[in-house]
mmCIF file of C-alpha atoms in Angstrom:
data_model
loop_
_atom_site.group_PDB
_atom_site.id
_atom_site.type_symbol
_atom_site.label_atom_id
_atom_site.label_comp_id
_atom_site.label_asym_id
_atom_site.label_seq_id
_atom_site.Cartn_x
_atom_site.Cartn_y
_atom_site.Cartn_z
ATOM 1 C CA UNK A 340 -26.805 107.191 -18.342
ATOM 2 C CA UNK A 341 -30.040 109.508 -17.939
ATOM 3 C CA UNK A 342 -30.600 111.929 -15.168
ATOM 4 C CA UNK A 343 -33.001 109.625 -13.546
ATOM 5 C CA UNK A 344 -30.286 107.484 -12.282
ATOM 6 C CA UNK A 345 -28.115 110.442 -10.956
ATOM 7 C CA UNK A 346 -31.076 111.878 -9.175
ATOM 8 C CA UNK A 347 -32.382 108.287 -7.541
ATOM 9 C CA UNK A 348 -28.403 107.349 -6.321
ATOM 10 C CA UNK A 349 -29.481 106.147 -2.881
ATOM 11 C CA UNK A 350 -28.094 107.551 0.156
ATOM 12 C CA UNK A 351 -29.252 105.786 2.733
ATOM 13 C CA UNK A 352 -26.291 103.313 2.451
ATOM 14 C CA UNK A 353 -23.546 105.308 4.009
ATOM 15 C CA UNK A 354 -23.751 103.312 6.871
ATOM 16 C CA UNK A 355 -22.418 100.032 6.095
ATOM 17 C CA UNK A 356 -19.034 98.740 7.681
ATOM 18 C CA UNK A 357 -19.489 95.184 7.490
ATOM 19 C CA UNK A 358 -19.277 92.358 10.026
ATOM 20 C CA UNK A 359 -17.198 89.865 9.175
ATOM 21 C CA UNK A 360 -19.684 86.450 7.999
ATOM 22 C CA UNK A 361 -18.542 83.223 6.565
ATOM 23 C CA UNK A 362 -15.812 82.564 3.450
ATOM 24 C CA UNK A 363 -18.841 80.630 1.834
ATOM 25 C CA UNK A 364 -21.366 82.310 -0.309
ATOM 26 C CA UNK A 365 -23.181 84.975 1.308
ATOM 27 C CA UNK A 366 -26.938 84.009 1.893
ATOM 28 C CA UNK A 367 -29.106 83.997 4.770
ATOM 29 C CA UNK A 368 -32.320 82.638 6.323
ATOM 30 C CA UNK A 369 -35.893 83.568 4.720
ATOM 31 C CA UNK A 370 -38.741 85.015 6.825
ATOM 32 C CA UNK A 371 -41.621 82.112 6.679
ATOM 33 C CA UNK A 372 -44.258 82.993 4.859
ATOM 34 C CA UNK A 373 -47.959 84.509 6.768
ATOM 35 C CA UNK A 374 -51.461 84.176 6.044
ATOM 36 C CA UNK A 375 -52.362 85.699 2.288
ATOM 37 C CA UNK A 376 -54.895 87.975 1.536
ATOM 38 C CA UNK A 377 -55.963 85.859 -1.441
ATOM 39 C CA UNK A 378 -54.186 83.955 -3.825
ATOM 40 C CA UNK A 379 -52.780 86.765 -5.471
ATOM 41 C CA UNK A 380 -50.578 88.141 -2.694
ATOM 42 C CA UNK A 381 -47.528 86.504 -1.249
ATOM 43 C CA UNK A 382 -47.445 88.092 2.180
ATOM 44 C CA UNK A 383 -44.266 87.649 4.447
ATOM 45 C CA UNK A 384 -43.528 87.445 8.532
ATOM 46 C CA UNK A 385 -40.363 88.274 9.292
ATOM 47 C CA UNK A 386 -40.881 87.045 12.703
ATOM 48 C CA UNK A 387 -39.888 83.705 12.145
ATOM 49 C CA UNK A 388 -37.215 81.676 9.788
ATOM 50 C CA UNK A 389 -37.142 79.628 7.099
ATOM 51 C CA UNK A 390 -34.349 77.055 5.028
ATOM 52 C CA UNK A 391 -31.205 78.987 4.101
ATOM 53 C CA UNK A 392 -31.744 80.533 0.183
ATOM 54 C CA UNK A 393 -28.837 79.240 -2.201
ATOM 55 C CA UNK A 394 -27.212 81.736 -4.222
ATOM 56 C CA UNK A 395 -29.022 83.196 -6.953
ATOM 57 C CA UNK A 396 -27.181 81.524 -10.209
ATOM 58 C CA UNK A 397 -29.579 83.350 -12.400
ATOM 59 C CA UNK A 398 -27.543 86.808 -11.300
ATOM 60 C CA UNK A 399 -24.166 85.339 -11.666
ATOM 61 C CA UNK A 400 -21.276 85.196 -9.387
ATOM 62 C CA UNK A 401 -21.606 88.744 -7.421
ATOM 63 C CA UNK A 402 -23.422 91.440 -6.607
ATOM 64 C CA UNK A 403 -22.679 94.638 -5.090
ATOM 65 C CA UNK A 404 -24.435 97.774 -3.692
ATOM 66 C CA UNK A 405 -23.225 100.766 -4.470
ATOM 67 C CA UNK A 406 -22.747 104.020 -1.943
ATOM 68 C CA UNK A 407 -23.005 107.271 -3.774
ATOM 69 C CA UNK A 408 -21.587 109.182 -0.738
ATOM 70 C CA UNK A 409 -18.250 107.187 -0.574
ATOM 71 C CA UNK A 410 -17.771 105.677 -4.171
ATOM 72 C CA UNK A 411 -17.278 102.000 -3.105
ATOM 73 C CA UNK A 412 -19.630 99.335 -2.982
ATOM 74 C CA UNK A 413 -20.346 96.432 -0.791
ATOM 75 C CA UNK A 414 -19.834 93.234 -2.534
ATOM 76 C CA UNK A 415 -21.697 90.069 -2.167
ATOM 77 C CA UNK A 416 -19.998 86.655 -3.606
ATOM 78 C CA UNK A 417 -21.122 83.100 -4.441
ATOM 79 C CA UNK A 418 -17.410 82.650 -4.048
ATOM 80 C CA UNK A 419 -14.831 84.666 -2.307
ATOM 81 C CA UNK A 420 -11.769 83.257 -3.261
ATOM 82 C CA UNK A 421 -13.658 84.209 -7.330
ATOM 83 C CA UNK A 422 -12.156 87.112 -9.279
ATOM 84 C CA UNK A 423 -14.847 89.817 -9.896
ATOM 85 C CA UNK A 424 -15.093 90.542 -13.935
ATOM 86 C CA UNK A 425 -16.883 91.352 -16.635
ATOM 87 C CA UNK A 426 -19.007 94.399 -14.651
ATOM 88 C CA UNK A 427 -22.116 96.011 -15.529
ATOM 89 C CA UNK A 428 -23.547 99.169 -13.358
ATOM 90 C CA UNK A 429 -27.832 99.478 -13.475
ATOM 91 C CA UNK A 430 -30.142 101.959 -11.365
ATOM 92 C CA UNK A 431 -33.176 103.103 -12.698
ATOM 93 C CA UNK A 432 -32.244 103.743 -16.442
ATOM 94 C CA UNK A 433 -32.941 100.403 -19.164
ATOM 95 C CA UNK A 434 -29.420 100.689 -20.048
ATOM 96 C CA UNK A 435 -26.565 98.612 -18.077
ATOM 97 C CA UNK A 436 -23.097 100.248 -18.397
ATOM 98 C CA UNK A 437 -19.520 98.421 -18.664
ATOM 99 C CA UNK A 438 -17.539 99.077 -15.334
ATOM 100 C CA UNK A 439 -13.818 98.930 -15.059
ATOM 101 C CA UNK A 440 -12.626 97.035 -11.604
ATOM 102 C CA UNK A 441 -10.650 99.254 -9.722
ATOM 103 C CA UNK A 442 -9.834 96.409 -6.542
ATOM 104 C CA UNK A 443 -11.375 94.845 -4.000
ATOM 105 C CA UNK A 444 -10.560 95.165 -0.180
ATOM 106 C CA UNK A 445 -11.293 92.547 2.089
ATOM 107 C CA UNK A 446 -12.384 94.778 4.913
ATOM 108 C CA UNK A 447 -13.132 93.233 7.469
ATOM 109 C CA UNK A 448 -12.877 89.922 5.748
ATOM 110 C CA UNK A 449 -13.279 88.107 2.055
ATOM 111 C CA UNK A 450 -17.169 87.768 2.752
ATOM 112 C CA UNK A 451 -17.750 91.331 3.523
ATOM 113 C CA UNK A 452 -15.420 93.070 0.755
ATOM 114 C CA UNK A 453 -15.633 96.588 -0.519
ATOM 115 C CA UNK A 454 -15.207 96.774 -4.331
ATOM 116 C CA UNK A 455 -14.116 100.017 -6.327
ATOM 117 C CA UNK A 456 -14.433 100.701 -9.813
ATOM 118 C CA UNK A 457 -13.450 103.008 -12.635
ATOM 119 C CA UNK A 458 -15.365 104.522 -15.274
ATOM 120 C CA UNK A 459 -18.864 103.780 -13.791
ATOM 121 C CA UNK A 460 -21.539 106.717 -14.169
ATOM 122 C CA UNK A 461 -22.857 108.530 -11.483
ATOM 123 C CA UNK A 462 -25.920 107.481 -9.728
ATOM 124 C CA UNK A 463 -25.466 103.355 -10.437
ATOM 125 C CA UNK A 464 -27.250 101.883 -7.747
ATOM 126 C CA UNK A 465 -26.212 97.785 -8.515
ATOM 127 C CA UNK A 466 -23.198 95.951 -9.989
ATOM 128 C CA UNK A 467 -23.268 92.687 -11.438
ATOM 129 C CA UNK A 468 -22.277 90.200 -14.386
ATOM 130 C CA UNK A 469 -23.127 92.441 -17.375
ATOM 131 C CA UNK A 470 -24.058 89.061 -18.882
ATOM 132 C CA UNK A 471 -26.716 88.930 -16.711
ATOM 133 C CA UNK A 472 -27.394 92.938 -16.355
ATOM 134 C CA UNK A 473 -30.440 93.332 -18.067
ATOM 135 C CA UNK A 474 -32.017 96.329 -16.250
ATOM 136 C CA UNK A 475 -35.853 97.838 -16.878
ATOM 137 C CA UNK A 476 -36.984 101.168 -16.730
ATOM 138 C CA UNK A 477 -37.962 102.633 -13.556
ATOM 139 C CA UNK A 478 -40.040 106.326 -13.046
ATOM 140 C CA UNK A 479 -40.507 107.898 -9.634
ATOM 141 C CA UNK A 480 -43.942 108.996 -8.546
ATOM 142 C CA UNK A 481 -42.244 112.434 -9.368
ATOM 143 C CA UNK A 482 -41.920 111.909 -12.739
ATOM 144 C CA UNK A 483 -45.783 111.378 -13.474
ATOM 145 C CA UNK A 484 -47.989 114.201 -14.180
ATOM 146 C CA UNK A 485 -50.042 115.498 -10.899
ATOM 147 C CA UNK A 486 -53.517 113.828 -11.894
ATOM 148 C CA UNK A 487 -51.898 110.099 -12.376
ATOM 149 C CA UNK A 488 -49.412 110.399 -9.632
ATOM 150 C CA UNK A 489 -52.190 111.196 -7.519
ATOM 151 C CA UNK A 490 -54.636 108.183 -9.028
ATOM 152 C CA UNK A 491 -51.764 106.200 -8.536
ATOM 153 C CA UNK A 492 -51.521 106.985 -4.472
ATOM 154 C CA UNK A 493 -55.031 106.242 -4.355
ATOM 155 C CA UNK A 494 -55.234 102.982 -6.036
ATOM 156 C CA UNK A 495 -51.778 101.902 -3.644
ATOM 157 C CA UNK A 496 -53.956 103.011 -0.320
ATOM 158 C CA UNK A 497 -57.178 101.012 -1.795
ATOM 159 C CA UNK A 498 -55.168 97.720 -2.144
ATOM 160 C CA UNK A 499 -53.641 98.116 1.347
ATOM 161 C CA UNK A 500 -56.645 98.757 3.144
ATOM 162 C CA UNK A 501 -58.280 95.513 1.126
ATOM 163 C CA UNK A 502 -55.759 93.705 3.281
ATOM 164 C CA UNK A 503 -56.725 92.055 6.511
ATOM 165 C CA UNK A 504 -55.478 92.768 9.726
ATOM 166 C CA UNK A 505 -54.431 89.897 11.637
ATOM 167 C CA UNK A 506 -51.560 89.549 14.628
ATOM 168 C CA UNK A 507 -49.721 91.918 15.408
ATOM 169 C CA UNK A 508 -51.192 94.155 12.743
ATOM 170 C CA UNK A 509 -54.108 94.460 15.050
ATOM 171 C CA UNK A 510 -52.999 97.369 16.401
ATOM 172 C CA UNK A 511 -52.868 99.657 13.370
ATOM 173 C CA UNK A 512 -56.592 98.603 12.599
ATOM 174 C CA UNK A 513 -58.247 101.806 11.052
ATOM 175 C CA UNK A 514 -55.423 104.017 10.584
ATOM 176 C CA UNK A 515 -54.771 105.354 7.659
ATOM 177 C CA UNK A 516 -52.100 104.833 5.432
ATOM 178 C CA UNK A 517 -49.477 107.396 4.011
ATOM 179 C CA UNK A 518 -47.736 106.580 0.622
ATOM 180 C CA UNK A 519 -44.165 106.907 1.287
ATOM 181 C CA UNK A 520 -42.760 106.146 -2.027
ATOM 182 C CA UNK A 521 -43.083 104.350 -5.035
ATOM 183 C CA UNK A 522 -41.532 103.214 -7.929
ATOM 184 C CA UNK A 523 -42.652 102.889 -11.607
ATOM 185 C CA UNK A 524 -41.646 99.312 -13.294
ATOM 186 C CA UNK A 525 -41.812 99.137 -16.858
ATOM 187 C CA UNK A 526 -42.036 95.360 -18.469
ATOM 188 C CA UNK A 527 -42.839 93.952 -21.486
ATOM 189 C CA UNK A 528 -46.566 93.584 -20.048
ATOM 190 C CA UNK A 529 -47.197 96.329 -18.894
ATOM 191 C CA UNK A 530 -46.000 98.700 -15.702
ATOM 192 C CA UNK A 531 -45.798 97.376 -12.011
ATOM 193 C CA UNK A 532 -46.306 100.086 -9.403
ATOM 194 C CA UNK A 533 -44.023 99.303 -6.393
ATOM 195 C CA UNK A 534 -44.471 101.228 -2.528
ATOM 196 C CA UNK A 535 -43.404 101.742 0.543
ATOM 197 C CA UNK A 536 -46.198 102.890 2.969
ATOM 198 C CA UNK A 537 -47.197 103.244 6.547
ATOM 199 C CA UNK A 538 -49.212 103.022 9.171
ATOM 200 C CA UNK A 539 -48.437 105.180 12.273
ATOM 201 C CA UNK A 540 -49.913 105.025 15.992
ATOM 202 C CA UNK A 541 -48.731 107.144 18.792
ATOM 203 C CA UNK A 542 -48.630 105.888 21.926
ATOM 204 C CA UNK A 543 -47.703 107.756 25.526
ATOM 205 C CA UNK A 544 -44.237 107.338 25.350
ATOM 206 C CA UNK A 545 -42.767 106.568 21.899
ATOM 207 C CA UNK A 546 -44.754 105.747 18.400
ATOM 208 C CA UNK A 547 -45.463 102.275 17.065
ATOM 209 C CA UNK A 548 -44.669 102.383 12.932
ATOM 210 C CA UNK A 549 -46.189 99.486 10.593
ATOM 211 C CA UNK A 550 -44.372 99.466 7.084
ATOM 212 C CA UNK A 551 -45.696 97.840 3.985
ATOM 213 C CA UNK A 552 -43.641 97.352 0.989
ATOM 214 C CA UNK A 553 -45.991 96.550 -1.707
ATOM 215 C CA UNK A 554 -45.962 95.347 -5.752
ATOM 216 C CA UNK A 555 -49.207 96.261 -7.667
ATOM 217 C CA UNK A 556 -50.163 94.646 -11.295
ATOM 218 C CA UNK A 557 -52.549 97.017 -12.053
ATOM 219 C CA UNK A 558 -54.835 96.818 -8.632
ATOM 220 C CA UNK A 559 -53.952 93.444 -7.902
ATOM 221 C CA UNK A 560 -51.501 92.965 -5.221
ATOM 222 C CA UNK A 561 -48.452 90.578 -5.937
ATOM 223 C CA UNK A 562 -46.205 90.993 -3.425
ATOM 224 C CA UNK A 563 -46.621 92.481 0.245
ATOM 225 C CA UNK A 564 -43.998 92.328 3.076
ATOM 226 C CA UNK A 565 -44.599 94.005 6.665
ATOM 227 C CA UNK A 566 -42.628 95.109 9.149
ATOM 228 C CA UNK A 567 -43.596 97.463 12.537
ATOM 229 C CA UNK A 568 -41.601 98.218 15.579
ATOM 230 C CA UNK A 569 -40.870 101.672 17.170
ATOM 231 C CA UNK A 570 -40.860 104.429 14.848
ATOM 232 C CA UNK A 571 -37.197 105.096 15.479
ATOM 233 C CA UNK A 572 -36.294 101.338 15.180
ATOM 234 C CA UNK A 573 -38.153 99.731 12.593
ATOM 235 C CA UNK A 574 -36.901 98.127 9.115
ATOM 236 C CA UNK A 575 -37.329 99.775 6.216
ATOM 237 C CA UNK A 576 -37.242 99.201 2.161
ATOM 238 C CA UNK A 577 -35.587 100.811 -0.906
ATOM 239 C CA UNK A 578 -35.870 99.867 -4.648
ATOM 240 C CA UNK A 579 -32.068 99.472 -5.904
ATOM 241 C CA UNK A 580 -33.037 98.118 -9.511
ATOM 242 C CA UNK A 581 -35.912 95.858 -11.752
ATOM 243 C CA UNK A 582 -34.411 93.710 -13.416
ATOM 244 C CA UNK A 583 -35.465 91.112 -16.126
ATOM 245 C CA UNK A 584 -34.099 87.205 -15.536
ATOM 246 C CA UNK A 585 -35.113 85.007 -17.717
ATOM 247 C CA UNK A 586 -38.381 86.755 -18.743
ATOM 248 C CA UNK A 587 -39.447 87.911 -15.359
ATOM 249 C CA UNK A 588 -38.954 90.832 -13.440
ATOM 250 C CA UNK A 589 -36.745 90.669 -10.580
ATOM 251 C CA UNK A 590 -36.899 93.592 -7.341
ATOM 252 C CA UNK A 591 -33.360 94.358 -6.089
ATOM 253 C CA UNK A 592 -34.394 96.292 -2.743
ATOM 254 C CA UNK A 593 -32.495 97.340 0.481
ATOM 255 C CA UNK A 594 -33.658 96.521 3.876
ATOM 256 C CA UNK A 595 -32.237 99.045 6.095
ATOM 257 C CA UNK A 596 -32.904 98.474 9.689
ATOM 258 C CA UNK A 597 -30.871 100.280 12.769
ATOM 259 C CA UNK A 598 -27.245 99.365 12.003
ATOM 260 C CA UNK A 599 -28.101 96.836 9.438
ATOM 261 C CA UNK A 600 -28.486 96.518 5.966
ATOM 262 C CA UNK A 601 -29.839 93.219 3.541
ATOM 263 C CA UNK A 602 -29.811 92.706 -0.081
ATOM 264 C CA UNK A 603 -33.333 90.663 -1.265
ATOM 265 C CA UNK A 604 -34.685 89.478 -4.693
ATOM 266 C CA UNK A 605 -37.767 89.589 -5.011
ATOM 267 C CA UNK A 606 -38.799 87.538 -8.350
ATOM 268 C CA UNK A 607 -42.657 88.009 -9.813
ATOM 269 C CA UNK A 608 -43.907 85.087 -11.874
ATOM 270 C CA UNK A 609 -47.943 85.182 -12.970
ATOM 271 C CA UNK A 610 -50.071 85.963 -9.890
ATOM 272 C CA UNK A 611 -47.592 85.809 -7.490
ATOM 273 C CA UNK A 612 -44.158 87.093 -5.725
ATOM 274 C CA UNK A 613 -41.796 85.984 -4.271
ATOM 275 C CA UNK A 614 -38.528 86.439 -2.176
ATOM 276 C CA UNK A 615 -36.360 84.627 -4.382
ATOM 277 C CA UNK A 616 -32.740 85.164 -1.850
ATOM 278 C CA UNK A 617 -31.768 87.775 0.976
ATOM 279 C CA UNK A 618 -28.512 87.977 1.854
ATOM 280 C CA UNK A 619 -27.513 87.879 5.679
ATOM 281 C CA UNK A 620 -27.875 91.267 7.797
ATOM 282 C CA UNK A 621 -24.604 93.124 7.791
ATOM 283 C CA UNK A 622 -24.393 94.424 11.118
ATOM 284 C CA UNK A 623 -22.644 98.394 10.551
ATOM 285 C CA UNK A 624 -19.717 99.404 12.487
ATOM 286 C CA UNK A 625 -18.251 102.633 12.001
ATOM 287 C CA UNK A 626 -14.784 102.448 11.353
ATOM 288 C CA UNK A 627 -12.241 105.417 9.962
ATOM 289 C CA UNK A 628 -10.920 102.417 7.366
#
C-alpha cells in the first residue's frame, strides 16, 4: 500500500488494555441528538443517552483497530464465540489488502480480544471482512498545495462559526476557532472535507477546551459532534478510514478520551449524517500482558 497509509498509522492508540464487557456483541448507548443548525447538520450531545445501536451487519462480523506501536489490534465482535476470517486491512489508501490471522487472545476476556495478524502492510489503520472492505481515498491537509490547504481552513472556520451557540457552548461565544486537522474524502460525488477543531478559553486555574468534529460537502455542513471539558480531560476524534457501504460513505473515527477509547460509524446519506453505531468505551488499564 502507498506511503500515505504508512505515514497516517495512528498512534494515539497505544493505550488500550481493555475492560472486560459482555460475551454479547459489542455495542453501546448513542448520545441523543441536540438542536441542528439547519436541516443540513446532524448535531450530537453527548450529554445524554439514547437506545442501544445493534451491530452494524453492513460491516460484517468484526472489526478491529489496529496499534502501530505494538502490532496487535483490538477486536470488536458481533459474536465472540465467531471465528475471525477472511481479513482485509484499509487506512487511507483505496486499496484493501488480504491479511493472514495470526490468533486471537482473549485478554481480559472474549469481548475485549486482541487479534494479530501476518502479512498485513504497515500503516493499516482498520480490519474487517474483506467482503465488505471497500475503502476510499483519503489526503491529509498536508498533501494539498499551500493556496487550497489554506482555502480549505478557511471555508472549515466559516461553517463553524455559522453555527449557533447554545448551552453549554455559551461559553466559547466569540472565540476563535483553530483547525486541528482534517481529512480529504474522495467519493464518487465529489470530495468531503472532514475536521477536528477547537475552541479554547483560559480560565484562572485550568483551561476550558470545546472540540468540534466536523463533515463538510462542499460548505454545507453534514455532520457536527461537540465535546468540551478541561483541556487536559476532554474527548477527542481521529479519522481511522472512509469507507463505501452500500453506496454511501461511511466515517470509521476514534474517540479517545482520558483512559478510554470508542469505535463510531458515522454513515452520510443526502443532506445529512449520522452516527450509524459506537461501540462501548473501553476503559484502559495498563497491564505488562
Amino acid at each position: 500500500m502507498r506511503s500515505l497509509m504508512r505515514r497516517y498509522a495512528i498512534p494515539f492508540v497505544t493505550l488500550w488494555v481493555m475492560a472486560c464487557g459482555s460475551s454479547g456483541a459489542d455495542r453501546a448507548p448513542a448520545p441523543a441528538d441536540s438542536s441542528a443548525a439547519s436541516a443540513a447538520v446532524t448535531a450530537r450531545s453527548d450529554s445524554g443517552l439514547a437506545p442501544m445501536m445493534s451491530w452494524p451487519d453492513s460491516l460484517g462480523g468484526f472489526l478491529a483497530v489496529a496499534n502501530g506501536s505494538t502490532g496487535v489490534a483490538l477486536l470488536f465482535r458481533r459474536d465472540t464465540s465467531a471465528a475471525v476470517d477472511g481479513i482485509g486491512v484499509v487506512g487511507f489508501d483505496s486499496v484493501a489488502t488480504p491479511a493472514v490471522l495470526r490468533d486471537v487472545r482473549p485478554v481480559p476476556c472474549a469481548a475485549r480480544a486482541l487479534l494479530r495478524l501476518s502479512d498485513a502492510p504497515g500503516g493499516w489503520t482498520l480490519a474487517l471482512d474483506a467482503a465488505r472492505a471497500h475503502p476510499l481515498l483519503v489526503d491529509a491537509l498536508e498533501d494539498l498545495a499551500r493556496a487550497d490547504s489554506q482555502r480549505v481552513v478557511v471555508r472549515i472556520q466559516r461553517a463553524l462559526n455559522t453555527l449557533p451557540d447554545t448551552g453549554a457552548a455559551m461559553e466559547f461565544r466569540g472565540l476563535p476557532v483553530v483547525v486541528r486537522d482534517v481529512w480529504i474524502v474522495h467519493t464518487p460525488t465529489g470530495p468531503l472535507v472532514v475536521a477536528r477543531a477547537a475552541r479554547l478559553r483560559n480560565l484562572e486555574a485550568t483551561a476550558h477546551e470545546e472540540l468540534r468534529f466536523i463533515v463538510l460537502d462542499g460548505d454545507q455542513p453534514r455532520y457536527v459532534a461537540r465535546v468540551a471539558g478541561d483541556e487536559e480531560s476532554v474527548e477527542s476524534w481521529e479519522l481511522l478510514a472512509a469507507l463505501s457501504i452500500q453506496g454511501r460513505p461511511w466515517l470509521a473515527v476514534a474517540r479517545e478520551g482520558v483512559g478510554s477509547m470508542q469505535l463510531e460509524f458515522v454513515a452520510l446519506d443526502g443532506v445529512t449524517g449520522r452516527s450509524v453505531w459506537r461501540s462501548d468505551a473501553l476503559a484502559c488499564v495498563r497491564t505488562t500482558r
